[in-house]
PDB file of C-alpha atoms in Angstrom:
ATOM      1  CA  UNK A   1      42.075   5.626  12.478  1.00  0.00           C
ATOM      2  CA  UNK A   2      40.607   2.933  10.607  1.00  0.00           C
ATOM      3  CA  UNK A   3      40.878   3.809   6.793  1.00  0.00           C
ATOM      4  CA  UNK A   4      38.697   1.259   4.892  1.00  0.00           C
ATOM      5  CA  UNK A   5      35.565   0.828   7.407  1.00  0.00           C
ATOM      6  CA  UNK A   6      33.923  -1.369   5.303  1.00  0.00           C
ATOM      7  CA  UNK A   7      31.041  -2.665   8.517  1.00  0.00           C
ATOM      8  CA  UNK A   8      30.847   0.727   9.666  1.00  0.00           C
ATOM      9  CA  UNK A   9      29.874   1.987   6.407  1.00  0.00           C
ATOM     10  CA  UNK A  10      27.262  -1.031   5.886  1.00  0.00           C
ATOM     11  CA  UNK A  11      25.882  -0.442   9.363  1.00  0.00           C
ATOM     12  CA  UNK A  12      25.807   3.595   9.101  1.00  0.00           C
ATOM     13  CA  UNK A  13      23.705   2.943   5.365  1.00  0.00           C
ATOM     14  CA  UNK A  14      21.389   0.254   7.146  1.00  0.00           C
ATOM     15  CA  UNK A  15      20.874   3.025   9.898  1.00  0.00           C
ATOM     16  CA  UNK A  16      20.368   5.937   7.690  1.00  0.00           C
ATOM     17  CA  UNK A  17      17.622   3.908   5.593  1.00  0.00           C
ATOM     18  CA  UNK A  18      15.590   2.377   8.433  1.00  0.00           C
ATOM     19  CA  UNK A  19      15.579   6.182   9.741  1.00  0.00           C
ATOM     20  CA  UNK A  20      14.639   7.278   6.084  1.00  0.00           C
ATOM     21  CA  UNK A  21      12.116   4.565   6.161  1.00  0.00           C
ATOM     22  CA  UNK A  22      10.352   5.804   9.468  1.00  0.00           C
ATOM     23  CA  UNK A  23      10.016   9.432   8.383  1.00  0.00           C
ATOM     24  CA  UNK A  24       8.810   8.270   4.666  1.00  0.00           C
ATOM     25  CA  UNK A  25       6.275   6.527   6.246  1.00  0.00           C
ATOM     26  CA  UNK A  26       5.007   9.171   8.177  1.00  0.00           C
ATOM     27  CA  UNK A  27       4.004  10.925   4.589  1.00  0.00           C
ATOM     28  CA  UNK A  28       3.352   7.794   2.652  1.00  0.00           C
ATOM     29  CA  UNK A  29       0.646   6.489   5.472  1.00  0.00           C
ATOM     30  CA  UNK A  30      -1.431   9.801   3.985  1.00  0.00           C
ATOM     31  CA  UNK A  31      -0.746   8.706   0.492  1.00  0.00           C
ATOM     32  CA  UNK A  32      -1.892   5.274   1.115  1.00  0.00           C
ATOM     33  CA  UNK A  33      -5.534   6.191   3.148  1.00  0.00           C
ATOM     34  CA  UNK A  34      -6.136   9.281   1.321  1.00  0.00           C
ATOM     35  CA  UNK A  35      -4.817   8.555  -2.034  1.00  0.00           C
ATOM     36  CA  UNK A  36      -4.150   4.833  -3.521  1.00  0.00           C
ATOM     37  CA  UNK A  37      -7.495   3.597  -1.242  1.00  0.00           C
ATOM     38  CA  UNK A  38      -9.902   5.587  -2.992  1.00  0.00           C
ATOM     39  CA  UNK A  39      -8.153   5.270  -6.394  1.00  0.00           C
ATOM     40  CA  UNK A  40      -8.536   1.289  -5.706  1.00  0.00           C
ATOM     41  CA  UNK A  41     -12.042   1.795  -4.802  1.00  0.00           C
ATOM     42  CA  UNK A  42     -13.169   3.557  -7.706  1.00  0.00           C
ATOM     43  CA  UNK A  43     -11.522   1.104 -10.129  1.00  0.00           C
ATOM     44  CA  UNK A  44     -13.098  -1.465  -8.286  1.00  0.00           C
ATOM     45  CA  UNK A  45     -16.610   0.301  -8.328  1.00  0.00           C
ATOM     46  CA  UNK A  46     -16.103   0.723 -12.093  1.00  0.00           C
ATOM     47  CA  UNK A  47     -15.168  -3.193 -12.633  1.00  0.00           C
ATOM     48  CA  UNK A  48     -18.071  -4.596 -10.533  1.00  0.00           C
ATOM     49  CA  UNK A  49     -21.221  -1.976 -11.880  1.00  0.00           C
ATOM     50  CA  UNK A  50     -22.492  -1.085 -14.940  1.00  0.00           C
ATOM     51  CA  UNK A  51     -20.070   1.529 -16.726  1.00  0.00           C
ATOM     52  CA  UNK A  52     -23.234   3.766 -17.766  1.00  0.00           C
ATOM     53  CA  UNK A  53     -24.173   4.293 -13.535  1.00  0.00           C
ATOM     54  CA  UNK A  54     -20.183   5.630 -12.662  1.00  0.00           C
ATOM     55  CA  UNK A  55     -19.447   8.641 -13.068  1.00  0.00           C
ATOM     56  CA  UNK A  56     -16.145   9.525 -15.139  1.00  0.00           C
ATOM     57  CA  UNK A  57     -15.527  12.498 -13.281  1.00  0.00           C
ATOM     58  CA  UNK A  58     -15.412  10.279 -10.446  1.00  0.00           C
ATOM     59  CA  UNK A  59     -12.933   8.104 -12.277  1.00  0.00           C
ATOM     60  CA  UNK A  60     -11.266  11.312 -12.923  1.00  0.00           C
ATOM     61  CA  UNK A  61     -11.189  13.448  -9.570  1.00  0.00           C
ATOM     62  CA  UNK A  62      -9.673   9.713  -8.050  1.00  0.00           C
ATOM     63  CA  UNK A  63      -6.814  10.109 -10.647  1.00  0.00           C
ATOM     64  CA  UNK A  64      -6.300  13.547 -10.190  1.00  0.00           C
ATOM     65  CA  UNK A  65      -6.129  13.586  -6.460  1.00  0.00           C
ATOM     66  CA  UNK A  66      -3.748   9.729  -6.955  1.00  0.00           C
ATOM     67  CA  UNK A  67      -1.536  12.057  -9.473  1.00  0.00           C
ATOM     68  CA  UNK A  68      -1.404  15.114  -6.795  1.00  0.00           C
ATOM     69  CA  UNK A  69      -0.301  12.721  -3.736  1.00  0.00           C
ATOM     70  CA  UNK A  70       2.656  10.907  -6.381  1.00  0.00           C
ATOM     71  CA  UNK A  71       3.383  14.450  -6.958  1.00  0.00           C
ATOM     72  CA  UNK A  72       3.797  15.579  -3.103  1.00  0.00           C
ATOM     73  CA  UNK A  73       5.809  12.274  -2.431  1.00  0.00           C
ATOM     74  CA  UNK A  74       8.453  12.441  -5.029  1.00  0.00           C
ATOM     75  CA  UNK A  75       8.786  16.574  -4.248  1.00  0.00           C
ATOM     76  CA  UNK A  76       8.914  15.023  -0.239  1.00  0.00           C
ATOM     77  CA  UNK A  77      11.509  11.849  -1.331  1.00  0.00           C
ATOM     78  CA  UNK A  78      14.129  14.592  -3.077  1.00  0.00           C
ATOM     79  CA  UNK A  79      13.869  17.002  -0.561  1.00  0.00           C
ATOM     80  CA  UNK A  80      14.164  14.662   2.160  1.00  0.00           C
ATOM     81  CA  UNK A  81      17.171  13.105   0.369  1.00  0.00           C
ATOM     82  CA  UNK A  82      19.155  15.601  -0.385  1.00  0.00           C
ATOM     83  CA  UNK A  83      18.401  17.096   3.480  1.00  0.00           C
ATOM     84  CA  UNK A  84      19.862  13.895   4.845  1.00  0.00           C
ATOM     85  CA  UNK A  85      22.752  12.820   2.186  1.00  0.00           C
ATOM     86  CA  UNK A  86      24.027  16.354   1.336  1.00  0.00           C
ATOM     87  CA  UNK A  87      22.712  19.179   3.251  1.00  0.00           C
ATOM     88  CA  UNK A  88      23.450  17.887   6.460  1.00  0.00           C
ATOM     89  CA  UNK A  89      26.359  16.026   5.962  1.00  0.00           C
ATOM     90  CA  UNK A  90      27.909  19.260   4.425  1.00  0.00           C
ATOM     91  CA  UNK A  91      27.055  21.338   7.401  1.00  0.00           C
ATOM     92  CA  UNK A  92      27.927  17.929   9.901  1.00  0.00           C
ATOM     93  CA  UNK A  93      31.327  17.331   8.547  1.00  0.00           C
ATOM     94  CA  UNK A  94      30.789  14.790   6.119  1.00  0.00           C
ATOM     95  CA  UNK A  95      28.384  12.777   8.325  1.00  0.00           C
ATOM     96  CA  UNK A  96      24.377  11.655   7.543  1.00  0.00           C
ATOM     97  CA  UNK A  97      22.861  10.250  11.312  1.00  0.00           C
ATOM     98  CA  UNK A  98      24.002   6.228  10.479  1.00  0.00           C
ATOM     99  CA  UNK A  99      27.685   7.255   9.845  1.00  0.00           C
ATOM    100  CA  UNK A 100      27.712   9.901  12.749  1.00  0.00           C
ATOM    101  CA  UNK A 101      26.452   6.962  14.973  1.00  0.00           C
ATOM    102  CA  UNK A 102      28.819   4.602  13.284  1.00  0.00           C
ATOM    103  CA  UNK A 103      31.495   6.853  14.089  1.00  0.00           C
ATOM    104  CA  UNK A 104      32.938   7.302  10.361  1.00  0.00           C
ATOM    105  CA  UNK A 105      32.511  10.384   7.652  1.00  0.00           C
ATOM    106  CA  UNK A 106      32.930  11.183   4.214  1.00  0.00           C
ATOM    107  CA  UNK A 107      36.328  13.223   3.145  1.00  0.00           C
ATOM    108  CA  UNK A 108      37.758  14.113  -0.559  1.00  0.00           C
ATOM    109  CA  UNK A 109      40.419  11.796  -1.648  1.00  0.00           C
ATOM    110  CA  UNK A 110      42.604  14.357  -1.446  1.00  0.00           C
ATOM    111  CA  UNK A 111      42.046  15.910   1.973  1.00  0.00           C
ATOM    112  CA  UNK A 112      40.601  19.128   0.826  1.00  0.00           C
ATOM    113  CA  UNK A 113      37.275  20.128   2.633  1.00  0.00           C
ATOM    114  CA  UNK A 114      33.994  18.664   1.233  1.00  0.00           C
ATOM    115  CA  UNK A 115      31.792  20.728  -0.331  1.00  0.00           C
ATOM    116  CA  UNK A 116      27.851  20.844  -0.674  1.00  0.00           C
ATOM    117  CA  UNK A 117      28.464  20.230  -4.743  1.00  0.00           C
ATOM    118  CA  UNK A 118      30.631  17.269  -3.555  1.00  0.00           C
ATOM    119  CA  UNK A 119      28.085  15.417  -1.756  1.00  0.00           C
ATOM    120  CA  UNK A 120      25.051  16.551  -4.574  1.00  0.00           C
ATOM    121  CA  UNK A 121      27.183  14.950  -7.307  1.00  0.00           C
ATOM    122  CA  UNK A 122      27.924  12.097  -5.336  1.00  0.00           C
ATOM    123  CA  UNK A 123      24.146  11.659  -4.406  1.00  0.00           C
ATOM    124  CA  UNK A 124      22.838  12.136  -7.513  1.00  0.00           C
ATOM    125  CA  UNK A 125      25.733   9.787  -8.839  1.00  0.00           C
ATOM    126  CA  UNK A 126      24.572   7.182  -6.151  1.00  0.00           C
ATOM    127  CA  UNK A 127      20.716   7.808  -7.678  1.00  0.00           C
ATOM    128  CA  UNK A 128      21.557   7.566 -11.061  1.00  0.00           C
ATOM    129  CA  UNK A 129      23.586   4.047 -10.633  1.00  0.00           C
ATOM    130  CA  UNK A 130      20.894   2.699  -8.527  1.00  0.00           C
ATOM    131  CA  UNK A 131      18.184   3.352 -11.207  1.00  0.00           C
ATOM    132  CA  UNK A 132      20.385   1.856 -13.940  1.00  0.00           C
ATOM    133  CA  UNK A 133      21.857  -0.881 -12.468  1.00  0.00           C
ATOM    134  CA  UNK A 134      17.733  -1.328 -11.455  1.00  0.00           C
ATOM    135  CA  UNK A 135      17.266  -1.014 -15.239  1.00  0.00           C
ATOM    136  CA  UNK A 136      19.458  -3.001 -16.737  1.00  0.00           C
ATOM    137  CA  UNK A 137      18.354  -6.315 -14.444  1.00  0.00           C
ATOM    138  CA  UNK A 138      15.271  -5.967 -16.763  1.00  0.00           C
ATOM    139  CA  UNK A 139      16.623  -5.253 -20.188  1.00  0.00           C
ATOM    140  CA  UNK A 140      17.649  -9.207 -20.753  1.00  0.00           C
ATOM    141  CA  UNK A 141      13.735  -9.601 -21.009  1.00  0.00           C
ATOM    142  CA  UNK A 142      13.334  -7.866 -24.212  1.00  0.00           C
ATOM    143  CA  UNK A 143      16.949  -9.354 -25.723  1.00  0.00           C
ATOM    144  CA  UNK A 144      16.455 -12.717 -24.632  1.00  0.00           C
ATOM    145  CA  UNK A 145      14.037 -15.504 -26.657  1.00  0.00           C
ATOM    146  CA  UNK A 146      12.655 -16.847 -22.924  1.00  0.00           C
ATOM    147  CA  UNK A 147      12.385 -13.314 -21.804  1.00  0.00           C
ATOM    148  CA  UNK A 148      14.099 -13.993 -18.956  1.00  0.00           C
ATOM    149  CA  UNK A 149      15.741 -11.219 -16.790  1.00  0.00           C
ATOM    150  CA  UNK A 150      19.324 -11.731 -15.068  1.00  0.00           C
ATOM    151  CA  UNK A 151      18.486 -13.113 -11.569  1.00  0.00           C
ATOM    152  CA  UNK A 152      16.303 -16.128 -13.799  1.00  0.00           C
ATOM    153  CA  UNK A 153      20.036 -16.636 -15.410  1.00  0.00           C
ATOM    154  CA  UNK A 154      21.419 -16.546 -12.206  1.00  0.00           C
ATOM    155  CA  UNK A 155      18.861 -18.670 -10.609  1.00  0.00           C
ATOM    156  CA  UNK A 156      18.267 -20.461 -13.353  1.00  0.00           C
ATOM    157  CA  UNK A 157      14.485 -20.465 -13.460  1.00  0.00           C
ATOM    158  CA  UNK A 158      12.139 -18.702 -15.909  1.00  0.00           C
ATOM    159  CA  UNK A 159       8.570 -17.212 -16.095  1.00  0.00           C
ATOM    160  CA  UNK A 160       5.687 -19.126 -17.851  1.00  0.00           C
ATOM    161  CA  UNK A 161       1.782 -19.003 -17.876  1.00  0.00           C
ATOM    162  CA  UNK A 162      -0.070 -20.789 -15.357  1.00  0.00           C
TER     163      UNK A 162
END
């Protein structure tokens, strides 16, 4: 048994979020048509007529229904992501659909079985890190004098007005 499988694990995560990507999309779609559209619409209605003939319930009822669908999606994105990195791989030894297919799992360091808190606190770990590694690329615009964030340092370009 191979006991680093560094490709296997890149090719099970690549997997596991073009699969996550399908089925978001299958909820987002909705979003998109039924939500973000008509929000879009009415700001655009509101920017091109007279402010006095649009309605601000209108403007209101858009935002409401725009909040309700961001609402229904993030519910849908945690539930669906703890489903497919902890709930199943708890109950499907260690495995979400890319590694299963990839033929590779997740185990304790110490050989003990996994357990559903296991794989929560390393999801949520995985969330958190994402989100402040995401973060932190951004914080260099409010330190530094060109307001540049850290792939303009690493690039070495910056953002001006056109």
């Amino acid at each position: 048994m191979k006991e680093y499988p560094y490709k296997e694990r890149l090719l099970a995560a690549i997997i596991d979020s073009l699969l996550l990507a399908m089925i978001n999309s299958i909820y987002l779609l909705p979003a998109v048509i039924f939500a973000i559209i008509p929000f879009v619409m009415q700001l655009a209605l509101q920017s091109s007529v007279d402010p006095a003939l649009v309605e601000a319930e209108g403007f209101v009822g858009s935002l409401l229904w725009l909040g309700m669908w961001i609402l229904i999606t993030f519910v849908l994105n945690i539930a669906i992501g703890v489903y497919w990195h902890v709930y199943r791989p708890s109950k499907n030894n260690g495995q979400t659909f890319g590694k299963g297919f990839m033929k590779v799992k997740v185990i304790k360091v110490d050989g003990s079985e996994l357990t559903f808190t296991n794989l929560l606190v390393r999801y949520l770990a995985q969330l958190f890190l994402v989100q402040a590694i995401s973060i932190f690329v951004y914080i260099t615009i409010f330190i530094d004098d060109e307001k540049r964030a850290i792939y303009d340092f690493v690039s070495d370009t910056k953002v001006v007005r056109a």
